[in-house]
XYZ file of C-alpha atoms in Angstrom:
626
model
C -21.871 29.068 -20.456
C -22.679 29.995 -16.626
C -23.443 27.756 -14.319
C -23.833 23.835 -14.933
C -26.051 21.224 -13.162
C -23.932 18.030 -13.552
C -25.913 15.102 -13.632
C -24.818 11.568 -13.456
C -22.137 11.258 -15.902
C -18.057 10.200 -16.491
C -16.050 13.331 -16.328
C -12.259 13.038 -17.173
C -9.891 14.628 -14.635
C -5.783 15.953 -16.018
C -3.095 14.996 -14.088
C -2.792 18.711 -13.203
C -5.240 18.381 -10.702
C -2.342 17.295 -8.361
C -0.504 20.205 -9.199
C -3.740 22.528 -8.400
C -4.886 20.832 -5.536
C -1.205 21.195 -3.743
C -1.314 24.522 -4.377
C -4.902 25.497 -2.633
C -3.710 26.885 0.542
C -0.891 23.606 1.122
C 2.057 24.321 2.616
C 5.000 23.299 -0.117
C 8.081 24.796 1.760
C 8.226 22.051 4.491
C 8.373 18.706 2.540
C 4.484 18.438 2.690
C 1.287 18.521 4.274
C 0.328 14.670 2.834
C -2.394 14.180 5.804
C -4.163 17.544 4.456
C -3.362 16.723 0.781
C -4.982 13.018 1.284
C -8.254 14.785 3.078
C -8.660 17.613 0.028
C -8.536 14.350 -2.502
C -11.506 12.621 -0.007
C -13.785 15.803 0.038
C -12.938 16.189 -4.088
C -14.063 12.924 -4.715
C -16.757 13.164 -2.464
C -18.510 15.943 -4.183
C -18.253 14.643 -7.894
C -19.617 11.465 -6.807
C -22.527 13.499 -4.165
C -23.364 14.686 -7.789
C -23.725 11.816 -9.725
C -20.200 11.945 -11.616
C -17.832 9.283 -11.859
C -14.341 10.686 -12.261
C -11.562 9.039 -14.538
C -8.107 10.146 -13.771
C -5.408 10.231 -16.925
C -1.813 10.919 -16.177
C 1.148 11.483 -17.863
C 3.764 9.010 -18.094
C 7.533 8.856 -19.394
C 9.183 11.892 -22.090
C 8.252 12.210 -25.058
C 11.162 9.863 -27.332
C 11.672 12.624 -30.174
C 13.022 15.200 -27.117
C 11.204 18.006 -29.690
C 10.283 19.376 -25.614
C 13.801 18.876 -24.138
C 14.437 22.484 -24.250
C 11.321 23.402 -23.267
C 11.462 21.008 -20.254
C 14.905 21.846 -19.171
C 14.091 25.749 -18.570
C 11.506 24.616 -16.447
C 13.541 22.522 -14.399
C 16.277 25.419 -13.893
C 13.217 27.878 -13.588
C 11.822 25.471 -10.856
C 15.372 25.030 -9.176
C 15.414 28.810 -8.600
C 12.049 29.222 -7.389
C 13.138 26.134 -4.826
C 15.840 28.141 -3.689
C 13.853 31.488 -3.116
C 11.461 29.508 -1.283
C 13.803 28.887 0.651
C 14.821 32.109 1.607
C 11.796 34.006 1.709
C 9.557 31.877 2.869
C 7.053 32.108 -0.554
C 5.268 29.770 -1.769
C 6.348 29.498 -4.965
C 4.367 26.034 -6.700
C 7.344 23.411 -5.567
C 5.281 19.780 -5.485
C 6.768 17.902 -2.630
C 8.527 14.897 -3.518
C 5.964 12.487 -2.060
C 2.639 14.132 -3.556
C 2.168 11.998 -6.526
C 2.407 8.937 -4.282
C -0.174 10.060 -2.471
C -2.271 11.313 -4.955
C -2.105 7.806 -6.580
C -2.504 5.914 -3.476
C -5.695 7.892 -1.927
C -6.838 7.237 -5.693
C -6.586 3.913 -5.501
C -7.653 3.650 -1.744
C -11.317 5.269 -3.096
C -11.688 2.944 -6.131
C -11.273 6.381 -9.110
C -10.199 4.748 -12.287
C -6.801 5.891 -12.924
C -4.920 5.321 -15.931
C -0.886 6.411 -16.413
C 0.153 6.901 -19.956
C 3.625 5.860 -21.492
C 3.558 9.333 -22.216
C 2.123 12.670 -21.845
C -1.618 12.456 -21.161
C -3.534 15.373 -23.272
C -3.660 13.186 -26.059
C -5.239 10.263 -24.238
C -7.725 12.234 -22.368
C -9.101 14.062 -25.179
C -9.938 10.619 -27.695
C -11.160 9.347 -24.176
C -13.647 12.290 -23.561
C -14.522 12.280 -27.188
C -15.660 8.764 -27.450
C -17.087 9.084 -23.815
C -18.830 12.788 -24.572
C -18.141 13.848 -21.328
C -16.073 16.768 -20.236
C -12.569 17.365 -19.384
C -11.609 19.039 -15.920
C -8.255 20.484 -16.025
C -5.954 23.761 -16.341
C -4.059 22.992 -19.468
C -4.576 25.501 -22.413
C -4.408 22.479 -24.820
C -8.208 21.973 -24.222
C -8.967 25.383 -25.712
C -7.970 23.799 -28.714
C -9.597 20.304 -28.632
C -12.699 20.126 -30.244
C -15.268 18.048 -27.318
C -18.525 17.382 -27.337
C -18.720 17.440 -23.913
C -16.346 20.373 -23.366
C -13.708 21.589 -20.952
C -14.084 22.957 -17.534
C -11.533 24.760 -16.264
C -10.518 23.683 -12.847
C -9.967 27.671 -11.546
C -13.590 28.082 -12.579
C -15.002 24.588 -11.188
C -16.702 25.569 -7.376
C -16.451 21.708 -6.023
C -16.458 22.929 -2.342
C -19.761 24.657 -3.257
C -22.018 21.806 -3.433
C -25.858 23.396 -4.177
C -28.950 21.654 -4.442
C -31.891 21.982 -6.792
C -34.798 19.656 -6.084
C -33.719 16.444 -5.054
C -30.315 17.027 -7.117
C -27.242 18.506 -6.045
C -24.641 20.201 -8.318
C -21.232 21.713 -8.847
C -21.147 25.426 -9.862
C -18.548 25.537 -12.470
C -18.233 26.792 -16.221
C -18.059 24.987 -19.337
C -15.801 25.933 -22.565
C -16.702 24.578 -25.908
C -14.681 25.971 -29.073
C -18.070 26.319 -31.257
C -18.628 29.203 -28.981
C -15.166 30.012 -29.109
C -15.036 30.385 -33.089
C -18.800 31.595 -32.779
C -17.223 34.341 -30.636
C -14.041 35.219 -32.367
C -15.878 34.629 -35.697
C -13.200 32.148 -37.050
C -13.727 29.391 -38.968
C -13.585 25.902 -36.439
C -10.704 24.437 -38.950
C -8.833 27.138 -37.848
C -8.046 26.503 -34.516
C -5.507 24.259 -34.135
C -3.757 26.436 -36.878
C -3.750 29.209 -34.202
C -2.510 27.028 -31.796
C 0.195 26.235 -33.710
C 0.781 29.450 -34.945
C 1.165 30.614 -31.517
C 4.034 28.838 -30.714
C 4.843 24.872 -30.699
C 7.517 22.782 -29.573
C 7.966 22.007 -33.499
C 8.177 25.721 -34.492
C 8.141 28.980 -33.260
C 7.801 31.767 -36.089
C 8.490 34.330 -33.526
C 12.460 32.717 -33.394
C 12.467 33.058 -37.404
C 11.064 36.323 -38.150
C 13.837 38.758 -39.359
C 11.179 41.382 -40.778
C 9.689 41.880 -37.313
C 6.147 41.600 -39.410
C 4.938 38.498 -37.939
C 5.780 40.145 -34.427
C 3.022 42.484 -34.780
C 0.430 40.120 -36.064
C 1.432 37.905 -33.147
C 1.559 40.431 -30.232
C -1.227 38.792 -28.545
C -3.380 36.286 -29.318
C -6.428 38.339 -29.424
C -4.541 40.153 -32.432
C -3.594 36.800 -34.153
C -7.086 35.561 -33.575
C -8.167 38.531 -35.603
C -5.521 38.349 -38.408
C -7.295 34.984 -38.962
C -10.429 35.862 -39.617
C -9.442 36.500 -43.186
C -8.668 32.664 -44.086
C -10.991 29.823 -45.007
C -8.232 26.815 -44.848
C -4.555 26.397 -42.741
C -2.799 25.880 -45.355
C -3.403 29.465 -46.515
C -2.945 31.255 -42.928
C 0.438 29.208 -43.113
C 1.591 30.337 -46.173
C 0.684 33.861 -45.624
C 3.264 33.944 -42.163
C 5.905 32.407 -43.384
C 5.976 35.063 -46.190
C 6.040 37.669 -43.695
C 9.502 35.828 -42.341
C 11.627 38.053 -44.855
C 14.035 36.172 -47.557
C 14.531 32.583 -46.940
C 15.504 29.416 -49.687
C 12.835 27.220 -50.139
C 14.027 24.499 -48.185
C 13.788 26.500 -45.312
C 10.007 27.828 -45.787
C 9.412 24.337 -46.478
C 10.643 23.184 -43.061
C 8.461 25.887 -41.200
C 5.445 24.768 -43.023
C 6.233 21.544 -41.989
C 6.718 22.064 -38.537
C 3.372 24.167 -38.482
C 1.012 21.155 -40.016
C 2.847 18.811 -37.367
C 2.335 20.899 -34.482
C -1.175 21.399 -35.438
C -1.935 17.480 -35.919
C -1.136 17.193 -32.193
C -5.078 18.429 -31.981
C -6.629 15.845 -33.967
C -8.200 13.254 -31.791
C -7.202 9.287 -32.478
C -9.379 6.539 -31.042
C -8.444 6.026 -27.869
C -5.815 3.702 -26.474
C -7.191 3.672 -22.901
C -11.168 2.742 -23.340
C -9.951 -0.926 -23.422
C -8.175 -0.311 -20.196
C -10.626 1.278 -18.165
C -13.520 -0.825 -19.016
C -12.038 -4.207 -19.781
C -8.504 -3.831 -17.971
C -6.426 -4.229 -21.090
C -3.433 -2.392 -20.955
C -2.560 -0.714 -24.925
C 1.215 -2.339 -25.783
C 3.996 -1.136 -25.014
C 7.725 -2.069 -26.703
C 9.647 -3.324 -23.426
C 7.468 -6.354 -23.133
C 4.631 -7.652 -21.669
C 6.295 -7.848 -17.945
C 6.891 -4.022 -17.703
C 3.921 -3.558 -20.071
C 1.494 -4.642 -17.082
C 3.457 -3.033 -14.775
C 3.855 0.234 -16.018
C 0.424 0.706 -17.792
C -2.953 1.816 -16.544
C -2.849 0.843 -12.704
C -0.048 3.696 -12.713
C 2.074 1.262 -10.250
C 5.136 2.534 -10.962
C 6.977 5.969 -11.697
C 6.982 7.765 -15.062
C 10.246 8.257 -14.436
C 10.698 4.471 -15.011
C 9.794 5.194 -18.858
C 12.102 7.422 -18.929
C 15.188 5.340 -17.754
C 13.701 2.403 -20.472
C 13.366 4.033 -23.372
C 15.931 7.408 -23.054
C 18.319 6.398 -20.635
C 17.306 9.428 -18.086
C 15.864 10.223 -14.862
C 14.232 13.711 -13.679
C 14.890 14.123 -9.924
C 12.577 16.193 -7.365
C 13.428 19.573 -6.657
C 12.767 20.342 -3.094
C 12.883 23.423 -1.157
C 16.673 24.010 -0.199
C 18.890 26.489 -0.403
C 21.303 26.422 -3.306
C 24.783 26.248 -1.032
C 22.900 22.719 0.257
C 24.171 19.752 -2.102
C 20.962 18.197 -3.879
C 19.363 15.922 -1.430
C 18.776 13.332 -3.751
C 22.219 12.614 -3.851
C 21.768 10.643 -0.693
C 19.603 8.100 -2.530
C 21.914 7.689 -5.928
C 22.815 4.227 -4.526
C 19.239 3.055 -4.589
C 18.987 4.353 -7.584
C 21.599 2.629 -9.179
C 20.013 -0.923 -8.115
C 16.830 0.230 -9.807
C 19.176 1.019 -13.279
C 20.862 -2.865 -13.005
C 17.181 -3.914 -12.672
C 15.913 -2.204 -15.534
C 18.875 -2.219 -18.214
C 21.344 -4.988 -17.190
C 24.925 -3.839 -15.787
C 26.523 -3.337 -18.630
C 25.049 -0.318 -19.900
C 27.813 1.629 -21.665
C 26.715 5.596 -21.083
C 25.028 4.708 -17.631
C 21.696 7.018 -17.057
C 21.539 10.424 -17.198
C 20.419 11.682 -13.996
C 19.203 15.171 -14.116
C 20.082 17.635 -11.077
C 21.087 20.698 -9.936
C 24.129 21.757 -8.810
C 23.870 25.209 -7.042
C 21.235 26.805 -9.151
C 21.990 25.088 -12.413
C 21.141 21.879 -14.290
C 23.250 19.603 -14.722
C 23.356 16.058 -15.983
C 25.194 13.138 -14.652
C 25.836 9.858 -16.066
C 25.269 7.431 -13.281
C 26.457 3.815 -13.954
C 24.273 0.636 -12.854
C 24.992 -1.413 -10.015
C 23.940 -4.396 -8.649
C 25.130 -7.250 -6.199
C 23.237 -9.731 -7.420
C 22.115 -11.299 -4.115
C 18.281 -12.170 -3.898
C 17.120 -10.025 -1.271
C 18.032 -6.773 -3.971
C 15.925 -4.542 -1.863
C 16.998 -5.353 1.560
C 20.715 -5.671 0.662
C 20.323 -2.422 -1.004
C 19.144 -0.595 2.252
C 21.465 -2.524 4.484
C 18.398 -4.350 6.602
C 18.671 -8.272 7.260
C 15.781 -10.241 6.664
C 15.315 -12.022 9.392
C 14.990 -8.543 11.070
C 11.498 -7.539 9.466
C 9.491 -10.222 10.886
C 8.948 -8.830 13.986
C 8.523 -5.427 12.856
C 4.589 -4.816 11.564
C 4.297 -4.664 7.827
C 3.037 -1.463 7.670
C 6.110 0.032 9.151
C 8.661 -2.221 7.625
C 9.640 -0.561 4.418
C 10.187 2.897 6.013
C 11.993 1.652 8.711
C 14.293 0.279 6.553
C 14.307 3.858 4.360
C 15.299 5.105 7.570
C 17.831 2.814 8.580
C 19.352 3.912 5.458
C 18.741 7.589 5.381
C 20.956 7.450 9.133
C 24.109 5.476 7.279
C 23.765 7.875 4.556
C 22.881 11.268 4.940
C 25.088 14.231 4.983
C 25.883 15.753 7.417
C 24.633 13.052 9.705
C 20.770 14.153 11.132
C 20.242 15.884 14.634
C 18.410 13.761 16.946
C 15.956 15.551 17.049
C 14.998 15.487 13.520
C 14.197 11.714 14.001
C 12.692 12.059 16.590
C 10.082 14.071 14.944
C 9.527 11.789 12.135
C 9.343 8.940 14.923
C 6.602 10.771 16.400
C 4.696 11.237 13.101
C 5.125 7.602 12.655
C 3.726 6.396 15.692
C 1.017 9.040 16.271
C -1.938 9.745 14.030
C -1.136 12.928 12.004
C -5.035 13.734 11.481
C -4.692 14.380 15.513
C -1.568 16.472 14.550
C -3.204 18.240 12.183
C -6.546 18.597 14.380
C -4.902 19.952 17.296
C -3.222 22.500 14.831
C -6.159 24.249 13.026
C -5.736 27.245 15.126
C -2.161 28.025 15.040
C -0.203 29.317 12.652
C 3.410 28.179 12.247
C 5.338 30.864 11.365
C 8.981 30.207 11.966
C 11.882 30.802 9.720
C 12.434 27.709 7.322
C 15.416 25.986 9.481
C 17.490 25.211 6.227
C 19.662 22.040 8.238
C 16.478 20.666 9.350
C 14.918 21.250 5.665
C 18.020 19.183 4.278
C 18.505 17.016 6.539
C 14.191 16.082 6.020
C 14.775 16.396 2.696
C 17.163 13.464 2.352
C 14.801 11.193 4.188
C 11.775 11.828 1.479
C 14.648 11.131 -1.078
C 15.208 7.934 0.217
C 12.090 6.457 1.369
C 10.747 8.046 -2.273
C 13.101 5.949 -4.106
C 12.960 2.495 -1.696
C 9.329 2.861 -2.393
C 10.256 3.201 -6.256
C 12.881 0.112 -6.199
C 10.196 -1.754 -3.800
C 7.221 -1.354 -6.695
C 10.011 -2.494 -9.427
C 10.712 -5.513 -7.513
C 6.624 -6.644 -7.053
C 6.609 -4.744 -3.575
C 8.371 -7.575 -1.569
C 7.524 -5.519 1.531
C 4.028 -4.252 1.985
C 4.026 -0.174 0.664
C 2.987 1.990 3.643
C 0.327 5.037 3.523
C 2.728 7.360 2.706
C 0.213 10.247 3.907
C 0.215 8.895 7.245
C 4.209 9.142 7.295
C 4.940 12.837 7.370
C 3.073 16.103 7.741
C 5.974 18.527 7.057
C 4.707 21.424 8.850
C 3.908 19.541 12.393
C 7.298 18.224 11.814
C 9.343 21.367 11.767
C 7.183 22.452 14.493
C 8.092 19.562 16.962
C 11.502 20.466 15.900
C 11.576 23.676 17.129
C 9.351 23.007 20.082
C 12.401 20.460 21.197
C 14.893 23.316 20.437
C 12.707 25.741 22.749
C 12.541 23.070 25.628
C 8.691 22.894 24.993
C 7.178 19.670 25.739
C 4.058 17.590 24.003
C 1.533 16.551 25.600
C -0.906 14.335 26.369
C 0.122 10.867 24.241
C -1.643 7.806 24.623
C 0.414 4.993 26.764
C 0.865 2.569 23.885
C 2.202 5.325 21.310
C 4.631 6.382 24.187
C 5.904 2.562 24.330
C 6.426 2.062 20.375
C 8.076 5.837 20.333
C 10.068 4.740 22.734
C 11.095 2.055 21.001
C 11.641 3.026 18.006
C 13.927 5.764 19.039
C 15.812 4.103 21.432
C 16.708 1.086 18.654
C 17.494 3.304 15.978
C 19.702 6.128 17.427
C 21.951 3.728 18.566
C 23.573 2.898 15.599
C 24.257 6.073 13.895
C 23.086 9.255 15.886
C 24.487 10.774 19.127
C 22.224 13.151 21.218
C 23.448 17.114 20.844
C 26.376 17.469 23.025
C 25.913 20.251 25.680
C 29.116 21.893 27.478
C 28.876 19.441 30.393
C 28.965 16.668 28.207
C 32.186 17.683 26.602
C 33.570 18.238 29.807
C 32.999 15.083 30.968
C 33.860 13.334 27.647
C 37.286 14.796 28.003
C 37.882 13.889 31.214
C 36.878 10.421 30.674
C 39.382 7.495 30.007
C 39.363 5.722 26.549
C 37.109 2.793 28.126
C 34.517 5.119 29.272
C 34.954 6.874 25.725
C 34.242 3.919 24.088
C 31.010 2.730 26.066
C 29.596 6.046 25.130
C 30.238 5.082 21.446
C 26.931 5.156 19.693
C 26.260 0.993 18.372
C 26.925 0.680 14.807
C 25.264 -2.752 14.505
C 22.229 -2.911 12.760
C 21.109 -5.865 12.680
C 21.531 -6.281 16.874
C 19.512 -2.848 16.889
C 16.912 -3.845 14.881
C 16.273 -6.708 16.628
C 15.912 -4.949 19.741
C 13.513 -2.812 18.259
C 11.082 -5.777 16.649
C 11.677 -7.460 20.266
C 10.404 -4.344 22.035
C 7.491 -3.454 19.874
C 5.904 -7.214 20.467
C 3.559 -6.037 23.841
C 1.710 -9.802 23.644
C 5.387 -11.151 24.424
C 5.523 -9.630 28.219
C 8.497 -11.653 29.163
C 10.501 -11.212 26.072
C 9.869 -7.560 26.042
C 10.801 -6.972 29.366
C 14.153 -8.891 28.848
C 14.685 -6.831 26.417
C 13.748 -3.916 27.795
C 15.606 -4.173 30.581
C 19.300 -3.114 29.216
C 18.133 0.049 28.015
C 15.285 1.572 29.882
C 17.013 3.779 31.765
C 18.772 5.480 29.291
C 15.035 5.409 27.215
C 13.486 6.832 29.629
C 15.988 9.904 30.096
C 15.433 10.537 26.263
C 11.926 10.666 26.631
C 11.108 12.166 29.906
C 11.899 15.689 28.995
C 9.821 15.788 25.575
C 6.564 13.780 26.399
C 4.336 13.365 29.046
C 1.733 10.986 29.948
C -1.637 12.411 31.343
C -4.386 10.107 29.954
C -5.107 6.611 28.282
C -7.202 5.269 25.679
C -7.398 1.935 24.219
C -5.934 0.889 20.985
C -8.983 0.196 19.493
C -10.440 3.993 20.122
C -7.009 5.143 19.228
C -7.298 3.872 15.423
C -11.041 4.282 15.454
C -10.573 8.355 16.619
C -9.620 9.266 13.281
C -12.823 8.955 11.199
C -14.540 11.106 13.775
C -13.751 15.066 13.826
C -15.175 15.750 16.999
C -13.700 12.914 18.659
C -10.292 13.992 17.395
C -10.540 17.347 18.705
C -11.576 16.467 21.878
C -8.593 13.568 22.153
C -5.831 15.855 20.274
C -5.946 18.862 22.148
C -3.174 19.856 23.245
C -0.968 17.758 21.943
C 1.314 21.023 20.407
C-alpha cells in the first residue's frame, strides 16, 4: 500500500520484535551487547511515540499442552544447537538470542511504561482478537498475519523504516508498508474464505498432506505457494478445496481421509479470531484465569514477571534451556545452574514429584532430555541458601548489586573448570563502570579477535547462573531487589578487556571511586575460590616453599568472612571502618590492580551517574578508556 502516515493510534507489537531487533547489526557470539540492545529499544519506542502511536507489546508464554508442535519445536532446538556451535567456530552470526535478552527486553519495557502483556501461551492468537477489537495494526515478522483477516492490517517489521522518522506539516511519520488480505485475495483473485484453507493446506502442525501423498499429485499442486494459490481459484467454499486434495492422496480407508479432513478444518480454525482475553488486562489490569490458581495466576499473567518457561514446568513438567554460543566438545553451560534450578522445581511442584522435570539440553550437538528431580532444604532464606550467601552479609552490600553478587559467588563455587582471573575481573569492571562509557569509547573500533572458546564458557556459565537466580528470585516475590541486567554485561567489551589483560595492555583513565569499589570487589571475591595465573617464577617458588608458606598462599574458602570484607570496604562514609579493613589486604590489592588500571583524572560521583544521559559528555569522559 506504499508508504503510511501513522497518526495517533495503538499499534500491537509480536514478541518477535526481540528476535529482530537482536539481530540488527548486535553482536550474538559474545553473550550480548545488552547496553546497545537496551538503547535500540529507547530510540524504537521513541519514534512510535514521536508519531503519535502507543505501542502494546504481546508475548508468548508457556508450550502449547496438546505438544501437536513438539516435533516441530525440537528440530529447531537441534537446528539452533548447531548453528551455536558454528558460531562458534566461524565466527558467523548465525541468529543465537543471548540468554539475558528477554530480560532486558522486558525490563527496558517496563522501565518506559509500554503495556506488555505475556500469554500462558503462544501469542498470535492474542494479538490478533486484540488488534481486531482495537482496529489497529499488527507489527511483526510472523507469516501467520498473512492469514489473519485485520482491519487495521499487518506491517511487516523488515518493511517498517522506524529509524527514518519524516515529517509532513506539523506531523511526523514512519515510512513503512501495510498488508491487508482484501488486497491479498483482490490480488490473487481468491475468494477471502479461502485463506486460512491455504494456510492450512500449506502445511500445519495438525497435518501436512505433503507427508501423506503417495500419488506425488498433490506435490505438484503444492510446489509453491504461488501454484497452490492458483489451484484455488477454482473453489467457492473449504470444504470443497479439502476434499478435492485429499483425493489426490491415492487409495486410503475412510477413516483415514476422515482424519486428514479433520486435521485440515482444525488447523484452519487457528485463524478465526475469539474475543480477546487480554483487553481486560491492558485497560483494567485483570489478568484472564489461569488453572494453577490465583497466586501464580497474578504472577505469571500480563505484567510478564516471570519466565514462560515457568508454564512450562506447571503444566508439562519441562524446561527449554538457552543455547549459547559454545563449541560442542564444551559441556552445556547451563549445567552449572541445575542446582538452582532444582529449588525453583520444589517451589513450583512440591518434592515429591515422581518423573522429576524434563530439562531439555544438548549434549554435543544433540538434544537430549533429562529428568531432573526437585530439591529443596526447606530453610527460609530458599534463595540465599540456594546460592550459598549469608544474610547478614547483604546488608552492607548496595541493593542494586546484591543479587548478582551473590550469582557470582555462586558461579566461582560452581563452574567448571574453575574461571581465570581474569574473566572476573572483566565482569567486575563492567559492574562497577558504566557500560554506555564502554560502549562510547568503542564506536570506532572494531573487535575482531578469534572467539576465545574457555573465556566463552567460562562467561557463559555466569549468564546461566545469574539468569536463573534472577528466575528463582522473581518466583520467590524478588526478596532481593532485581538489578538492570543491561547495565551488567556488554559481551563484546568484555572479551575485549580479556584479551587486552592477556596482551599486557592496560585501561585507562577510571574515575577514583570506581577504582576503590573494583578494587574491592575483586580483592573480596577472588579470595575464596580463584588463584591468579601462575607464571614460571611462581611455580618455582611454590615448590621451593615449605608446607606453611604453601598454605598461607592458599586462596580463602570462607565466604561469609569474604563477603564481609567486601560490604566493609565498599562503605566510603565509614572512614575508620574501611580503613581497618582495608588495611590487611591493600598491599596485595594494590599489586592486582596496579598493572591493569591507571588513575589520571577525577570526577565526582554525582557527574559520574549523571554522564550517561549525555552523548557528548560521555565521549569526552570515556575516551580512552580501551
Amino acid at each position: 500500500n506504499g508508504i503510511m502516515h501513522f497518526k495517533t493510534f495503538r499499534c500491537g507489537l509480536h514478541k518477535v520484535l526481540l528476535c529482530f531487533f537482536y539481530g540488527t547489526g548486535l553482536d550474538q557470539n559474545h553473550g550480548g551487547d545488552y547496553a546497545a540492545f537496551e538503547n535500540m529499544i529507547e530510540r524504537f519506542v521513541s519514534a512510535l511515540r514521536v508519531c503519535g502511536v502507543s505501542p502494546y507489546v504481546v508475548m508468548d508464554g508457556g508450550s502449547d499442552p496438546s505438544d501437536r508442535k513438539l516435533e516441530t519445536v525440537n528440530k529447531r532446538v537441534t537446528n539452533r544447537i548447531q548453528r551455536a556451535h558454528r558460531a562458534a567456530v566461524s565466527g558467523q552470526q548465525l541468529d543465537i538470542l543471548p540468554q539475558l535478552a528477554k530480560l532486558v527486553f522486558k525490563q527496558t519495557l517496563a522501565r518506559l511504561e509500554v503495556p506488555l502483556a505475556q500469554c500462558y501461551a503462544e501469542a498470535d492468537h492474542e494479538i490478533a482478537a486484540l488488534a481486531a477489537e482495537w482496529q489497529c495494526p499488527v507489527l511483526s515478522n510472523d507469516s501467520d498475519f498473512y492469514v489473519f483477516e485485520l482491519q487495521g492490517g499487518f506491517l511487516p517489521i523488515s518493511l517498517f523504516r522506524w529509524e527514518e522518522v519524516k515529517q509532513t506539516g506539523s506531523h511526523q511519520y514512519i515510512p513503512c508498508k501495510r498488508y491487508n488480505t482484501s488486497s491479498f485475495c483482490i490480488f490473487f483473485n481468491i475468494q477471502p474464505q479461502l485463506l486460512p484453507a491455504f494456510a492450512a493446506l500449506a502445511g500445519n502442525d495438525y497435518v501436512d498432506l505433503r507427508k501423506t501423498d503417495s500419488t506425488r499429485k498433490w506435490a505438484q499442486v503444492a510446489s509453491d505457494l504461488e501454484g497452490l494459490l492458483h489451484w484455488l481459484k477454482g473453489f467457492q467454499q473449504p470444504q470443497d478445496a479439502f476434499e478435492a486434495a485429499v483425493g489426490m492422496m491415492g487409495d486410503m480407508n475412510q477413516k483415514k481421509k476422515g482424519e486428514l479432513l479433520q486435521g485440515l478444518f482444525v488447523g484452519m480454525e487457528d485463524y478465526k479470531i475469539h474475543p480477546s482475553s487480554l483487553k481486560k488486562f491492558f485497560i483494567h489490569g485483570i489478568a484472564p484465569p489461569f488453572i494453577p490458581g490465583k497466586e501464580v495466576r497474578e504472577a505469571l499473567s500480563g505484567f510478564a514477571k516471570l519466565s514462560p518457561n515457568i508454564l512450562d514446568v506447571l503444566v508439562l513438567g519441562r524446561m527449554s534451556l538457552s543455547t549459547t554460543v559454545d563449541h560442542k566438545d564444551k559441556p552445556s553451560a547451563v549445567l552449572v545452574s541445575r542446582p538452582i534450578r532444582q529449588v525453583m522445581y520444589a517451589l513450583l511442584l512440591g518434592i515429591r514429584c515422581p518423573r522429576g522435570v524434563e530439562e531439555r539440553d544438548r549434549v554435543g550437538l544433540e538434544l537430549k532430555v533429562t529428568s531432573v528431580q526437585p530439591a529443596f532444604r526447606g530453610c527460609l532464606q530458599v534463595l540465599l541458601e540456594t546460592l550459598g550467601v549469608p544474610q547478614d552479609c547483604l546488608g552492607r552490600l548496595p541493593s542494586d548489586l546484591r543479587l548478582q553478587v551473590a550469582a557470582t559467588c555462586y558461579w566461582l563455587k560452581k563452574a567448571t573448570p574453575p574461571p581465570d582471573l581474569r574473566v572476573l575481573k572483566a565482569l567486575l569492571l563492567c559492574t562497577e563502570l558504566s557500560l554506555v562509557c564502554f560502549v562510547a569509547a568503542a564506536q570506532n573500533q572494531h573487535y575482531n579477535h578469534k572467539l576465545d572458546m574457555d573465556v566463552s564458557h567460562s562467561l557463559n556459565q555466569w549468564q546461566a547462573c545469574l539468569k536463573d537466580s534472577l528466575r528463582l528470585n522473581q518466583l520467590l516475590g524478588r526478596p532481593l531487589p532485581e538489578p538492570q541486567t543491561s547495565r551488567l554485561y556488554e559481551g563484546t567489551i568484555v572479551h575485549h578487556i580479556i584479551w587486552r589483560m592477556k596482551s599486557g595492555l592496560k585501561l585507562k583513565k577510571l574515575d577514583p571511586p570506581s577504582v576503590r569499589r573494583y578494587r574491592s570487589l575483586l580483592a573480596a571475591t577472588r579470595r575464596f575460590s580463584i588463584p591468579e595465573p601462575a607464571t614460571p617464577s611462581d611455580t618455582q617458588q611454590k615448590a621451593t616453599a615449605s608446607p606453611q608458606q604453601q598454605k598461607q598462599q592458599q586462596p580463602l574458602t570462607d565466604l561469609t568472612t569474604s563477603l564481609k570484607q567486601l560490604f566493609l570496604l565498599y562503605d566510603d562514609d565509614d572512614e575508620e571502618v574501611e580503613t581497618e579493613a582495608h588495611s590487611g589486604i591493600r598491599g596485595e590489592r594494590d599489586a592486582l590492580l596496579d598493572d591493569l588500571v591507571s588513575v589520571r583524572t577525577r570526577y565526582k560521583t554525582k557527574e559520574r551517574n549523571k554522564h550517561c544521559n549525555s552523548t557528548e559528555l560521555v565521549h569526552k569522559q570515556c575516551k580512552g578508556i580501551l
